[in-house]
Coordinates of C-alpha atoms and ligand atoms in Angstrom, one line a residue:
X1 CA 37.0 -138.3 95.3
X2 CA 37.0 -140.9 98.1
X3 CA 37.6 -144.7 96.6
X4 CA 35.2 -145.7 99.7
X5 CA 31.7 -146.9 99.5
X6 CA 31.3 -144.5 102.6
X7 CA 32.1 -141.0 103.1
X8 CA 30.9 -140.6 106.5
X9 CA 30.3 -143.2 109.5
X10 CA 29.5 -143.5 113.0
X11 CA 30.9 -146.2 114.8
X12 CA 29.4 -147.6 118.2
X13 CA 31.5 -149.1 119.9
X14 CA 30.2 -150.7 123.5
X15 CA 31.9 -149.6 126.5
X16 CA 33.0 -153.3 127.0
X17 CA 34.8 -153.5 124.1
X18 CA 37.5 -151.3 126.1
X19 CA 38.2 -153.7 128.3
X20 CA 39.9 -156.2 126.6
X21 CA 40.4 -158.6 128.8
X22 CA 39.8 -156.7 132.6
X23 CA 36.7 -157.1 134.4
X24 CA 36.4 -153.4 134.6
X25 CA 37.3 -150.3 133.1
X26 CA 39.9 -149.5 130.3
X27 CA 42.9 -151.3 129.1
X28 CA 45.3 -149.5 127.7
X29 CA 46.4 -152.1 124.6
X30 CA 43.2 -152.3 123.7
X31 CA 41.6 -149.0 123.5
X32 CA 45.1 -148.2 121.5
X33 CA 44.3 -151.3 119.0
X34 CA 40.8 -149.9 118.6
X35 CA 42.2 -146.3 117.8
X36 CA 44.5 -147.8 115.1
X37 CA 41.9 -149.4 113.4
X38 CA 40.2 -146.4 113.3
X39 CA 42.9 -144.1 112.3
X40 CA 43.3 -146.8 109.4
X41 CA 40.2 -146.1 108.2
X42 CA 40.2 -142.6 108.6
X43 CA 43.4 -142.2 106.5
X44 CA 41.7 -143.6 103.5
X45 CA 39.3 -140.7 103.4
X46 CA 36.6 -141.2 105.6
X47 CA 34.9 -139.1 107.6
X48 CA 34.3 -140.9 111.2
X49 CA 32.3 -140.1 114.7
X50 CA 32.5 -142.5 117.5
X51 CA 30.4 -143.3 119.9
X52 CA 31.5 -145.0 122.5
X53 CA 29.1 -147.0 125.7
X54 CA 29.9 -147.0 129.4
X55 CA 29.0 -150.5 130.5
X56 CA 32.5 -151.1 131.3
X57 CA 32.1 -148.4 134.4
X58 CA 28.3 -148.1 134.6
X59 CA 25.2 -148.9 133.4
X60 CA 22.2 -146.8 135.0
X61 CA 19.7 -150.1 134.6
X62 CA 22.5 -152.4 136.8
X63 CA 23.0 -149.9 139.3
X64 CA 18.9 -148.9 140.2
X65 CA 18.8 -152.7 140.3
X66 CA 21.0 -152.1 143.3
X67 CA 19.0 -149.9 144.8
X68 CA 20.2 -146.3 143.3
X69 CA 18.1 -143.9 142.2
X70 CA 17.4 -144.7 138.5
X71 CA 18.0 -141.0 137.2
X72 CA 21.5 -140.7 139.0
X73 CA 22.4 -144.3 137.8
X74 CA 21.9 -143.2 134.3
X75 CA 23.8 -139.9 135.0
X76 CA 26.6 -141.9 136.6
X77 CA 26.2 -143.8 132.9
X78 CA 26.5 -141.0 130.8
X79 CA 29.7 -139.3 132.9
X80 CA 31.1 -143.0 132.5
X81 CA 30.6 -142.6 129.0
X82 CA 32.7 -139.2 129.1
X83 CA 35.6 -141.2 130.8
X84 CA 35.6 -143.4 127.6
X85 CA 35.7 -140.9 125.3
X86 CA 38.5 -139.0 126.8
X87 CA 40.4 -142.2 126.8
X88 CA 39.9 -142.0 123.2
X89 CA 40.7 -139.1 122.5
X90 CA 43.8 -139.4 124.0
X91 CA 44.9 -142.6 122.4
X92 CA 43.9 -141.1 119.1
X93 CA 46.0 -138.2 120.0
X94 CA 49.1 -139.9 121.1
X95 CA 48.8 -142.0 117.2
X96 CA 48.9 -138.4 115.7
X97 CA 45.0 -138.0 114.9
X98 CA 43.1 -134.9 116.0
X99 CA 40.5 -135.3 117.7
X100 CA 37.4 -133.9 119.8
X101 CA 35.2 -135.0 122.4
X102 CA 31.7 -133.4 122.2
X103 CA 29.6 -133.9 125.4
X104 CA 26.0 -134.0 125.6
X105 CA 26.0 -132.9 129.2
X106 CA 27.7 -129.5 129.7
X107 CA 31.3 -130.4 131.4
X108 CA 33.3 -128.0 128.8
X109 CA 36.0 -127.7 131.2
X110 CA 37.1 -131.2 129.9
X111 CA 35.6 -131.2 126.9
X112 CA 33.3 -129.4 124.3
X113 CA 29.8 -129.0 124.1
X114 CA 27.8 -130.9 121.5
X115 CA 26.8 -128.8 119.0
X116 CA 25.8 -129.9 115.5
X117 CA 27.5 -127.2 113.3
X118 CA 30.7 -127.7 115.5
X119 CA 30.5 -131.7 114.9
X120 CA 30.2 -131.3 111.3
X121 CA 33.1 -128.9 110.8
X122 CA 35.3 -130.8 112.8
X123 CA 34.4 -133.8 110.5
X124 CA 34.8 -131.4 107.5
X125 CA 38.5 -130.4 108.8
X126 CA 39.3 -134.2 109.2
X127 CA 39.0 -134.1 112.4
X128 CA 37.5 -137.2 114.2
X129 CA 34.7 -136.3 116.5
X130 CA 33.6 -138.8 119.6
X131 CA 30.3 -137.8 120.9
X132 CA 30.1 -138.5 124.7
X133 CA 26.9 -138.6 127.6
X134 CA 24.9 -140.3 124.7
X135 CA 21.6 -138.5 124.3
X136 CA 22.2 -136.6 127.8
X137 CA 19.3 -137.9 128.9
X138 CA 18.5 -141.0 131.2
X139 CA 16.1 -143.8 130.2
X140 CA 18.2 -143.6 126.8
X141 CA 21.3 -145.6 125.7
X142 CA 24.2 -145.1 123.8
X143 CA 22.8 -146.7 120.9
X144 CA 20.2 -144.1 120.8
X145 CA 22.8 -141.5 121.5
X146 CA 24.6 -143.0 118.1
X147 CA 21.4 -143.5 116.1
X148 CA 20.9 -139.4 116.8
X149 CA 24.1 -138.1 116.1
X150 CA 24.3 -140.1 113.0
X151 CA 21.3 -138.9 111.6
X152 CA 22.4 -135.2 113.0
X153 CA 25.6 -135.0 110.9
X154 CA 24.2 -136.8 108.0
X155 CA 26.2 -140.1 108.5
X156 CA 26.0 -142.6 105.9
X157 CA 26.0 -145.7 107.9
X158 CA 25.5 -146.4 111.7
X159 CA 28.5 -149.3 112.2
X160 CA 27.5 -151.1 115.3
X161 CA 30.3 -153.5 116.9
X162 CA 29.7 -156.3 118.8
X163 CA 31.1 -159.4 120.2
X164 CA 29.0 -161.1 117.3
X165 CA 29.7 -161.4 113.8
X166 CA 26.5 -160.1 112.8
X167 CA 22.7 -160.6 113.7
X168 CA 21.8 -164.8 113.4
X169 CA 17.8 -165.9 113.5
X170 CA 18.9 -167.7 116.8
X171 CA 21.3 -167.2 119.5
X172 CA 24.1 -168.5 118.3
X173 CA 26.0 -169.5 121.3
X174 CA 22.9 -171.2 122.5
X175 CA 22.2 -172.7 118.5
X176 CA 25.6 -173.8 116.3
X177 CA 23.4 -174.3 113.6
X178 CA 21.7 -170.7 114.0
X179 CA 22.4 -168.7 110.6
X180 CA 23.7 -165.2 109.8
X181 CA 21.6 -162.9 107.6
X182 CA 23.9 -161.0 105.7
X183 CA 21.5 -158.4 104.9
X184 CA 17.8 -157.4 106.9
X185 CA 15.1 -155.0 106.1
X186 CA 14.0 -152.9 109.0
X187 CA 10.5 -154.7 108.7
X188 CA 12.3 -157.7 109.0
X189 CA 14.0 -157.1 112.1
X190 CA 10.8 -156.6 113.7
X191 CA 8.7 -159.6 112.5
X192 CA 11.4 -161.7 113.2
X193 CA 11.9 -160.2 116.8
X194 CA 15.6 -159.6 116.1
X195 CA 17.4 -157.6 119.0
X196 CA 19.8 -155.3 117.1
X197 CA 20.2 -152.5 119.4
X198 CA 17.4 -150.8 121.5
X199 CA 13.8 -149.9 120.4
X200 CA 14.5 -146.6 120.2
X201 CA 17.7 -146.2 118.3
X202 CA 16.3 -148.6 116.2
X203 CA 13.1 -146.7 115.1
X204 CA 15.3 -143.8 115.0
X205 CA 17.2 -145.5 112.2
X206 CA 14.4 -146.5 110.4
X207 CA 11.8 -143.8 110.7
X208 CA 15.5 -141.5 108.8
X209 CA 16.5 -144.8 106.8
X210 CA 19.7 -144.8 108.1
X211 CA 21.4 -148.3 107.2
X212 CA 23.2 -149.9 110.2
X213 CA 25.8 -152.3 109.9
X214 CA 26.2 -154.8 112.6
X215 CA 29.8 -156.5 112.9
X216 CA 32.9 -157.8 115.2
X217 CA 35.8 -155.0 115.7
X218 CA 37.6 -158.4 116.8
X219 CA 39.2 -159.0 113.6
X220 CA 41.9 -156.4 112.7
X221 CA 41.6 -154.2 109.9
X222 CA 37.8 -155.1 109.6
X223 CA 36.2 -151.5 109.6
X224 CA 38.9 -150.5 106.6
X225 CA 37.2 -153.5 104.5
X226 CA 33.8 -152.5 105.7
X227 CA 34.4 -148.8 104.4
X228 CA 35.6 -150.5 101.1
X229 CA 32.6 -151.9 100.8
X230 CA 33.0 -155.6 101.7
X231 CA 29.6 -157.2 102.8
X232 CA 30.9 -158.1 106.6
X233 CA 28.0 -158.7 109.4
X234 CA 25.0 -157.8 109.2
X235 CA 23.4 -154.5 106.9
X236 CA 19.6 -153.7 107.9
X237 CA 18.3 -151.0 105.9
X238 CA 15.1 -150.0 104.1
X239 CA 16.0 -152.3 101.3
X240 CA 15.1 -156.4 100.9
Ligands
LIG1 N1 22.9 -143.3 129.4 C1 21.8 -142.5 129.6 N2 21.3 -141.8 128.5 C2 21.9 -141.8 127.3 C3 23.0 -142.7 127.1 C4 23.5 -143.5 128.2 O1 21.3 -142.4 130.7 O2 21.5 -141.2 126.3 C5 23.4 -144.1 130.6 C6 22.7 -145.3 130.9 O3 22.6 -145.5 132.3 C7 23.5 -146.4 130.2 C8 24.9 -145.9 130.5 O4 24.8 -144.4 130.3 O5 23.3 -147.7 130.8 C9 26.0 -146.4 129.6 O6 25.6 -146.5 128.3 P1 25.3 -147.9 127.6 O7 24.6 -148.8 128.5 O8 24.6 -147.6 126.3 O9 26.8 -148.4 127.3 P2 27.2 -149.7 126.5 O10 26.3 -150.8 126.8 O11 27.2 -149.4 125.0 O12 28.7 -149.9 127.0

């Protein structure tokens, strides 16, 4: 038996979050930090997906903005997104992990194809799984691509990092004084007009009532203590 409060997770991480401290792209200490933690917590018995964003390379929204066509932005955002995970994978290879990236889009000469049963029994043979082109479809993000693979393979809890310790009632680089909930109902997140992640990831976890946990990756060893069970961030689920 598992001494964690979760068996299996998926872990969002932004595309930003590999860029330590570039403008652009990948850097190589960081995406290798990240893949420690998560090797960390995978040792102690967990089960773990990733998902990882492509705003570090391309966002579809930023680059129709710019005049592109809004359907090969977002396309340009998913294969970014690929790029990412085969990063990853790589740094979680070269710590010893296995590991598989499972596209949404069909490039199987570099990686596999999603498909559920696959995912799962990866997961099952502790293997970590890193689910790439989010949804594989524009107008979507990768939050809706995690909300959907997390429900798919039966996740537990949908970990969301951010830059932010956790969801406040205000802005809290605009507010010092704005306050952290510690824990949210999905009906409170939308009478209170709380921007978690999207619209649509976020009915997504609450029409399934999967709980999401919103935290910072920035302290070290933080998703370990989360899988322990320590109350970090933010939890919104179906219960006040
Ligand atoms: N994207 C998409 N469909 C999806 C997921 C992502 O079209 O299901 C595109 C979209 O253009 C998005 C980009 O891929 O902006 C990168 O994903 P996201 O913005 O979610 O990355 P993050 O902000 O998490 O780094």
């Amino acid at each position: 038996m598992s001494p964690l409060a979760c068996r299996r997770v998926l872990l969002k991480l932004s595309g930003e979050a590999l860029m330590g401290d570039e403008d652009y792209g990948i850097d190589p200490k960081m995406i290798g930090r990240l893949a420690q933690e998560v090797i960390e917590a995978q040792q102690a018995g967990a089960e773990i997906a990733l998902v990882i964003g492509g705003g570090n390379i391309f966002r579809g929204a930023g680059l129709a903005a710019a005049g592109m066509d809004r359907v090969t932005g977002d396309q340009m955002g998913m294969l970014a997104t690929v790029i990412n995970a085969l990063a990853m994978q790589d740094a979680l290879e070269k710590r010893g992990c296995k590991a598989r990236v499972m596209s949404a889009l069909k490039i199987n000469d570099v990686c596999e194809d999603y498909i559920r049963r696959r995912a799962i029994r990866h997961l099952e043979k502790g293997r970590l799984v890193i689910f790439a082109a989010g949804t594989g479809n524009p107008f979507f993000t990768t939050d809706s691509g995690a909300a959907l693979r997390a429900i798919e393979i039966g996740a537990d809890l949908l970990l969301k990092a951010t830059k932010v310790d956790g969801v406040y009632d205000r802005d809290p680089k605009k507010y010092p004084d704005a306050t952290r909930f510690e824990a949210l109902t999905y009906d409170e997140v939308i009478t209170r007009d709380l921007q978690v992640m999207d619209t649509a990831a976020f009915a997504l976890c609450r029409d399934s009532g999967l709980p999401l946990r919103i935290f910072d990756m920035g302290q070290p060893g933080v998703l370990l203590r989360i899988l322990k069970g320590e109350n970090i961030g933010t939890l919104v689920s179906g219960r006040g």
